[in-house]
Coordinates of C-alpha atoms and ligand atoms in Angstrom, one line a residue:
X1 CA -6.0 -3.0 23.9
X2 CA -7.4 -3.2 20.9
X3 CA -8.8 -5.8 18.4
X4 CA -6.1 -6.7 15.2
X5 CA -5.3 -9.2 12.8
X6 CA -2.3 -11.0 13.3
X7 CA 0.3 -13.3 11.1
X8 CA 2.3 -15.4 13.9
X9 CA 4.8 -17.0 10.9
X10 CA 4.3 -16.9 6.7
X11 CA 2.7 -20.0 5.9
X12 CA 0.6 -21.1 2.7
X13 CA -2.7 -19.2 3.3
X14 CA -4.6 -22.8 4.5
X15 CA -2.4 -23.3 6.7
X16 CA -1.4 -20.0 7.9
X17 CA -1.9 -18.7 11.5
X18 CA -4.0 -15.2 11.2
X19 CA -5.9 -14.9 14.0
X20 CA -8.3 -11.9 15.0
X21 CA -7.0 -10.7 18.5
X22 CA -6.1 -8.7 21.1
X23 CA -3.1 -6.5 20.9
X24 CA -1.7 -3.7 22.9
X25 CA -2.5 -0.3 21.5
X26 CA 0.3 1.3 20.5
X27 CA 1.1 5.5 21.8
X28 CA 2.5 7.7 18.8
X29 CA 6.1 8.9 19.2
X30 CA 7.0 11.9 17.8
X31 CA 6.4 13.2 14.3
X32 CA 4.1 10.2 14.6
X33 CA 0.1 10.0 14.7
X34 CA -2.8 7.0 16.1
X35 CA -4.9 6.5 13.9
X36 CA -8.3 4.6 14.7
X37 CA -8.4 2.6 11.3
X38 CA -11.9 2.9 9.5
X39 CA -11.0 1.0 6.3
X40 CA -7.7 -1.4 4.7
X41 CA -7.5 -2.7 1.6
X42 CA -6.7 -6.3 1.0
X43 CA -3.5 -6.4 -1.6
X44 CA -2.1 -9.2 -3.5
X45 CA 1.3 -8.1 -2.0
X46 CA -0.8 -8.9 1.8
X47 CA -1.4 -12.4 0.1
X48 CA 2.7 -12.9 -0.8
X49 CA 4.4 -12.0 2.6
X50 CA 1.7 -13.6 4.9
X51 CA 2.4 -16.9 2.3
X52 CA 6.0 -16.6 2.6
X53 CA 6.8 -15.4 -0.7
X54 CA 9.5 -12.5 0.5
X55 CA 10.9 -14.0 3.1
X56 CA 13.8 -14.1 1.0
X57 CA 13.8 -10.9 1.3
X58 CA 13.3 -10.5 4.7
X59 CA 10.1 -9.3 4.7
X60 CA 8.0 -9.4 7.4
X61 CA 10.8 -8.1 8.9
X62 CA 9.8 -9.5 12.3
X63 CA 6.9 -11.7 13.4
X64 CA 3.9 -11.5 14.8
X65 CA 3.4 -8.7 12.5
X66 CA 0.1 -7.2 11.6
X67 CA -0.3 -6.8 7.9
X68 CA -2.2 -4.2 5.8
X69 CA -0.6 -0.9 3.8
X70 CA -4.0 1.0 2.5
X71 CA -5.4 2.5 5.0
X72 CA -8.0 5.3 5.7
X73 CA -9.6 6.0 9.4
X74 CA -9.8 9.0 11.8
X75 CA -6.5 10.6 13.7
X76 CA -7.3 9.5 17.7
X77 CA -3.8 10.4 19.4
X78 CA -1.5 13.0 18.1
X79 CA 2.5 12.5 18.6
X80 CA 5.1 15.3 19.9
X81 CA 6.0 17.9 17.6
X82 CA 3.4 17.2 15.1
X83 CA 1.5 20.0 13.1
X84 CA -1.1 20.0 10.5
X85 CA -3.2 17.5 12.3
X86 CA -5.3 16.9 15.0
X87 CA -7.6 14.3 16.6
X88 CA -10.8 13.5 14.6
X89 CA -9.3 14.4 11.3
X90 CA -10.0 12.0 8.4
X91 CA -6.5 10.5 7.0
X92 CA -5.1 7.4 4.9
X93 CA -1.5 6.2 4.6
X94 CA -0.2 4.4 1.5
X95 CA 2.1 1.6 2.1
X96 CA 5.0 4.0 2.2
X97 CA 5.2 4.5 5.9
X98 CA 8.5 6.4 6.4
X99 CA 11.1 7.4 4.5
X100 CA 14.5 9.0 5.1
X101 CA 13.8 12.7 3.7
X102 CA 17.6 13.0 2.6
X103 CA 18.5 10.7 -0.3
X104 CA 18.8 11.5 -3.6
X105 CA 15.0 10.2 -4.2
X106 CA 13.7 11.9 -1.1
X107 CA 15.1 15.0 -1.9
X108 CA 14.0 14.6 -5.7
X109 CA 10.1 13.9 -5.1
X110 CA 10.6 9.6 -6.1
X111 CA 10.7 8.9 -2.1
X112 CA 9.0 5.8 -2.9
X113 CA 12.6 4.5 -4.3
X114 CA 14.1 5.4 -1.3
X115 CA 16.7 2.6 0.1
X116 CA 15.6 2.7 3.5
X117 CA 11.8 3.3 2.9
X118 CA 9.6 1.7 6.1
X119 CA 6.4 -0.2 4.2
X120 CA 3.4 -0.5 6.5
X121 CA 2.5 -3.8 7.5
X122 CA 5.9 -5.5 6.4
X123 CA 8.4 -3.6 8.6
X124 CA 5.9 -2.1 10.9
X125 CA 2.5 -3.1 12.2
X126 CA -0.1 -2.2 9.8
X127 CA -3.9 -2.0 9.3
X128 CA -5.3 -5.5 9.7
X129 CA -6.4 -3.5 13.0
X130 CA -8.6 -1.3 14.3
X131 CA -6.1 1.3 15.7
X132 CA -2.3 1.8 13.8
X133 CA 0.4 4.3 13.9
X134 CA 1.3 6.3 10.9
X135 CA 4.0 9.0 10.4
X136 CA 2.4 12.5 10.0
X137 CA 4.4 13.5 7.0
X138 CA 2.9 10.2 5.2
X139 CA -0.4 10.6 6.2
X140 CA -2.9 12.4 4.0
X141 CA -6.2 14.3 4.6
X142 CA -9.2 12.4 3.4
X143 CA -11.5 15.2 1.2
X144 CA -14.8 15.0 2.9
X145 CA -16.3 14.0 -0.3
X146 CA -14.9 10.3 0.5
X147 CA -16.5 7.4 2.1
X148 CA -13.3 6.3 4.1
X149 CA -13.9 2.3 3.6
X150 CA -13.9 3.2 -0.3
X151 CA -11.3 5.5 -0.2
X152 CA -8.8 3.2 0.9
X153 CA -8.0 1.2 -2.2
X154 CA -6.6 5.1 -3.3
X155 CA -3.9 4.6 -1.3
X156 CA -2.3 1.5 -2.8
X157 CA -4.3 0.8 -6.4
X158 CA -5.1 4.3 -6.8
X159 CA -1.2 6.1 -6.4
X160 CA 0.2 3.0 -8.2
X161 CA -2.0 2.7 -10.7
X162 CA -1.5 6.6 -11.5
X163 CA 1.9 7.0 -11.1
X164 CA 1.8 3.7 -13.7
X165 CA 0.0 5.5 -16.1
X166 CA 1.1 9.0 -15.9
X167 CA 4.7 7.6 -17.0
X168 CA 3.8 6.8 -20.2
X169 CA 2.4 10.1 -21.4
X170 CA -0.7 9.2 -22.8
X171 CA -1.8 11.4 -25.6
X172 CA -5.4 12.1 -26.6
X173 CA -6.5 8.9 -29.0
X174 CA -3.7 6.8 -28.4
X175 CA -4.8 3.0 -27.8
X176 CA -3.6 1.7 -24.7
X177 CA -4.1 -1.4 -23.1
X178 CA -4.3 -2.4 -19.6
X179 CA -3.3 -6.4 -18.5
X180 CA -4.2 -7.6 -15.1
X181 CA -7.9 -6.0 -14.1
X182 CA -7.7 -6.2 -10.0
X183 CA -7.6 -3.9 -7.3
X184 CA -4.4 -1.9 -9.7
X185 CA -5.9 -2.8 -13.3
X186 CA -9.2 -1.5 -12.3
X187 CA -7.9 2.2 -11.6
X188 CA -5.4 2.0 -14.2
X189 CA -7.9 1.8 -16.8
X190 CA -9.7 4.9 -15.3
X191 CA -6.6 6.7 -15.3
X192 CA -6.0 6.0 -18.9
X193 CA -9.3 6.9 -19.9
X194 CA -9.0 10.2 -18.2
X195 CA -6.0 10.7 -19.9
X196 CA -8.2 10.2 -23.4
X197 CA -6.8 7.3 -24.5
X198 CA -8.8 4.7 -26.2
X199 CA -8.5 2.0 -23.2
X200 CA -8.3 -2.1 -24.1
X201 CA -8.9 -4.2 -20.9
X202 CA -7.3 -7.3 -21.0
X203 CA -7.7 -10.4 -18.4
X204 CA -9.2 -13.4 -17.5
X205 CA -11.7 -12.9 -14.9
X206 CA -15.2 -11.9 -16.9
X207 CA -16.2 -9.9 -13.8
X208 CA -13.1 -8.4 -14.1
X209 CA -13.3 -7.1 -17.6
X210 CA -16.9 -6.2 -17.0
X211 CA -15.8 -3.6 -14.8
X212 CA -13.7 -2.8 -17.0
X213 CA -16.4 -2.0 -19.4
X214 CA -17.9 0.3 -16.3
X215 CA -14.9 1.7 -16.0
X216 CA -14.4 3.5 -19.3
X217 CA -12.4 0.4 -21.3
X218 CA -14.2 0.6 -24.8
X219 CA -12.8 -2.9 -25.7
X220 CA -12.5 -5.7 -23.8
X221 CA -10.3 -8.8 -24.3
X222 CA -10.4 -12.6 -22.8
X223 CA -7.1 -12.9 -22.1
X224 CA -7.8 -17.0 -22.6
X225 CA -9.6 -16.1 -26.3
X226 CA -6.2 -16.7 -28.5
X227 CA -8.3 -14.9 -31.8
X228 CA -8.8 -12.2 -29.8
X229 CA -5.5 -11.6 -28.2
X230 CA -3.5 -12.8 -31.4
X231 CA -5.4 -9.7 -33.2
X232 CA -4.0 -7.2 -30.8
X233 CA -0.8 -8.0 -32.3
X234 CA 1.0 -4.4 -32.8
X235 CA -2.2 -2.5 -32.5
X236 CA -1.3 -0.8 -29.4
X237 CA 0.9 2.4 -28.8
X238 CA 1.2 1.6 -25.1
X239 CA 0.5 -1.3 -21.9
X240 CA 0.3 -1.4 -18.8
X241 CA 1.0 -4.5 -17.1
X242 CA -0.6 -5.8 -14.0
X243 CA -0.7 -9.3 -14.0
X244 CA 2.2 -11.2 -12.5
X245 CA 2.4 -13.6 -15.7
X246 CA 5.6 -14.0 -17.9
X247 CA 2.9 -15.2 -20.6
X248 CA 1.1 -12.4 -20.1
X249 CA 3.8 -10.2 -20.1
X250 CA 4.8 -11.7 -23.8
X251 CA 1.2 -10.7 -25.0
X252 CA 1.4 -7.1 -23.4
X253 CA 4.8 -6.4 -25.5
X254 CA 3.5 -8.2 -28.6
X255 CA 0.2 -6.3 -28.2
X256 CA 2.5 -2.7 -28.9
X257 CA 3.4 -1.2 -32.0
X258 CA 7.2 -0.4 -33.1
X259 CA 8.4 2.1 -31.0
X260 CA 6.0 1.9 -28.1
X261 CA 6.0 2.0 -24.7
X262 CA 5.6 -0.4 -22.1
X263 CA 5.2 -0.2 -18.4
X264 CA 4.8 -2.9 -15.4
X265 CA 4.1 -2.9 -11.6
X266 CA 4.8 -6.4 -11.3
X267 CA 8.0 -8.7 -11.7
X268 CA 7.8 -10.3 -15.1
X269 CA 10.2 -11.7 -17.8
X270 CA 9.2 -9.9 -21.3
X271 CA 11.9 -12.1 -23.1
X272 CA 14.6 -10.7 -24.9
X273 CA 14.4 -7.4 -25.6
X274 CA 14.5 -6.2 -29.4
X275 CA 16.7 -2.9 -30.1
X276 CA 14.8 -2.5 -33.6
X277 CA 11.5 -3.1 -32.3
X278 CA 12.6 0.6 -30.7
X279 CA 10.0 -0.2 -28.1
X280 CA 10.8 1.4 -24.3
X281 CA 9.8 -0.8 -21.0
X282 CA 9.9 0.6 -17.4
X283 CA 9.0 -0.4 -14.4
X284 CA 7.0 1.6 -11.5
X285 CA 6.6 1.6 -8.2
X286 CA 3.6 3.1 -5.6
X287 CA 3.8 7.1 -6.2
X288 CA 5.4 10.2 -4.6
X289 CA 3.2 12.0 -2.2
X290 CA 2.4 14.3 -4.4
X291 CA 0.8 12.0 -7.0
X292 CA -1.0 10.9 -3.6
X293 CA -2.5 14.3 -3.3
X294 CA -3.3 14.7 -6.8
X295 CA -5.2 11.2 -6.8
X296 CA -7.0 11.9 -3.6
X297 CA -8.4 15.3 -5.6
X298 CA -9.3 13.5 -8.7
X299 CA -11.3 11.2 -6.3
X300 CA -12.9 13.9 -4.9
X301 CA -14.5 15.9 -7.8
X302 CA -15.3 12.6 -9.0
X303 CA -13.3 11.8 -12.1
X304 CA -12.4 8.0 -10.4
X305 CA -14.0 5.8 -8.4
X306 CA -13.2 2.6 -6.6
X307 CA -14.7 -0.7 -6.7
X308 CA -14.9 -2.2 -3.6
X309 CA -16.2 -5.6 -1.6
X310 CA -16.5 -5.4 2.2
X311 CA -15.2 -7.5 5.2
X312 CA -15.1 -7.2 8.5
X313 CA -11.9 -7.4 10.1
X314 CA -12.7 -10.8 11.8
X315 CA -13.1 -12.1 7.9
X316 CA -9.8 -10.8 6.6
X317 CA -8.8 -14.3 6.4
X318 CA -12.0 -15.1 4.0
X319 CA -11.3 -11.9 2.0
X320 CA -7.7 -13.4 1.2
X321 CA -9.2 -16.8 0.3
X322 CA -11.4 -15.2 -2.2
X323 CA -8.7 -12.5 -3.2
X324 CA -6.3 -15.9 -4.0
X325 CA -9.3 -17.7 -6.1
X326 CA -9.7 -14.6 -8.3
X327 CA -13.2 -14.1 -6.5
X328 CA -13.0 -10.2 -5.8
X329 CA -14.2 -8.1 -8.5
X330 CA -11.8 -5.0 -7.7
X331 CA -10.8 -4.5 -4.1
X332 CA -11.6 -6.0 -1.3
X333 CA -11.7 -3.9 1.8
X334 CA -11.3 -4.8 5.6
X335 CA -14.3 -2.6 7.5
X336 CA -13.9 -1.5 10.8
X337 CA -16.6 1.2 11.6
X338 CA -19.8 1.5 11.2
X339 CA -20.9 3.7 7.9
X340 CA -22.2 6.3 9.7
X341 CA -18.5 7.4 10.9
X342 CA -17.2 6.7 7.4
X343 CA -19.8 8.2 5.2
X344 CA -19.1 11.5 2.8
X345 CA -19.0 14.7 5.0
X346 CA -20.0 16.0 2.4
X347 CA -21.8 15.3 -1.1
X348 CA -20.3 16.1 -4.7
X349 CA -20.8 18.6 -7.0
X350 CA -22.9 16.6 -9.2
X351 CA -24.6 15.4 -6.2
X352 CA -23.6 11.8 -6.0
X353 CA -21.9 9.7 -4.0
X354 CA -19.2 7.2 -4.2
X355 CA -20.2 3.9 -5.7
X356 CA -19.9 1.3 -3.3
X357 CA -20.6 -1.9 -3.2
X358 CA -22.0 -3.9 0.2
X359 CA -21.5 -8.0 0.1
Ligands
LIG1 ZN1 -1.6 -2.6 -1.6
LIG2 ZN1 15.3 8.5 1.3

């Protein structure tokens, strides 16, 4: 048995039943691994099934479910027919927990638009827990330069905010600006910056945008300040858009120049769209695996960082209050070992460590 988080039925978050018990532990089946879970990021998508917001949808596909899709911990039981891993390896899963490995999108490295994709903590228990199973060919090493607890926003932030930002092609000195600065935003700027453009944060939250500022965003924007969002007017080449806000949305297209592009991780209307504005909008979604790899090694020789507040598991329940009032800086992050098993194996080149930040 093991200690887990648990939604019984999707209910608005006061009134919601997510209680911290006891629940079998699970045994991996083949091609499958255990995983005892170290860290899992608390994601505004968390905050919309447990509320009832995709039922719809029918997500969670079945109840009691445990939620949680960014995970990092250390790989306690290993499933038939496995290779690669073994227990006491350091791994995260991203919320892509299975996919079919023969459609078109498998097959042409976009798995995460795969029809019949399995997301963690929707269709299958996930990491509101302190143990959780994970398919091995979704399951990525940890580089020892990682704290796992602040490695696990990388796996849902980190891979959608790079596969975001990587679509648009940033050139060197192009002005791009990022709306919506939480756990997604606050990567997305990095990403940008790293990519040499000249990064705008826009948003609401002041804590928000002053991470932003930490971040690499040279100019920073209150979203509620209509001087200083009307003079963004066509001064952009590109946007990124984060926040679920039809308004905001409006401001992130009127923000771009003729001809320029426009991408969204959320569901937002932009209005109608203008042929001879010539401007291109997209939409992305999570990341291939191998964006996942290629984030997790830009983490390691230090070129991003995560921002993250921890809970302990017992308090997931106060972490999604606060993520609900717009009180979390970046990420929050559900804790479930002690630092000492989580800490860097090793330190960087330049010497540091991960930036971290304890409530
Ligand atoms: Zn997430
Ligand atoms: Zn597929």
């Amino acid at each position: 048995m093991h200690h887990a988080i648990v939604l019984a039925e999707p209910a608005p978050l006061a009134e919601v039943s997510l209680d911290w018990r006891e629940v079998e532990t699970p045994e991996p089946s083949e091609g499958q691994l255990r995983i005892r879970v170290a860290g899992c990021g608390v994601c505004r998508s968390n905050l919309h099934m447990i509320e009832g917001d995709w039922v719809g949808g029918g997500l969670p596909a079945f109840t009691p479910i445990v939620p949680g899709h960014e995970v990092t911990g250390i790989v306690d039981a290993v499933g038939a027919g496995v290779e690669g891993f073994q227990v006491g390896d350091r791994v995260g899963t991203q919320p892509l927990w299975w996919t079919c490995e023969e459609c078109e999108h498998c097959l042409g490295g976009r798995e995460q638009y795969c029809a019949r994709r399995i997301t963690a903590g929707e269709r299958v228990d996930g990491g509101y827990a302190e143990y959780m199973l994970s398919t091995a060919a979704h399951t990525y090493r940890v580089p020892p330069e990682l704290d796992l607890v602040a490695a696990a926003p990388l796996f849902c932030p980190g891979i959608t905010a790079y596969t975001a930002v990587s679509s648009l092609g940033l050139r060197r000195g192009e002005r791009v600006a990022v709306f919506g600065l939480g756990g997604v935003g606050h990567m997305a700027v990095q990403f940008a910056a790293l990519a040499g453009a000249e990064v705008t944060a826009v948003a609401r939250n002041p804590s928000h945008l002053e991470a932003a500022g930490e971040l690499g965003a040279t100019t920073l924007v209150d979203v509620t300040d209509d001087d200083a969002v009307a003079a963004l007017r066509g001064t952009m080449d590109a946007a990124v858009l984060f926040a679920p806000s039809d308004a905001v949305a409006r401001t992130a297209r009127a923000s771009v120049r003729l001809g320029g592009r426009i991408v969204s991780g959320v569901n937002a209307d932009f209005g109608t769209i203008r042929f001879a504005e010539g401007k291109s909008y997209s939409g992305s979604l999570l990341g291939s695996r191998a964006a996942m790899h290629e984030v997790l090694a830009l983490a390691a020789a230090g070129r991003i960082r995560t921002v993250v507040e921890e809970f302990p598991l017992r308090e997931a329940r106060e972490a999604l209050d606060r993520l609900a009032r717009g009180e979390i800086r970046s990420r929050g992050v559900l804790r479930m070992m002690d630092d000492a098993e989580t800490r860097p194996r090793v330190a960087r080149r330049d010497g540091s460590r991960a930036s971290q930040q304890h409530r």
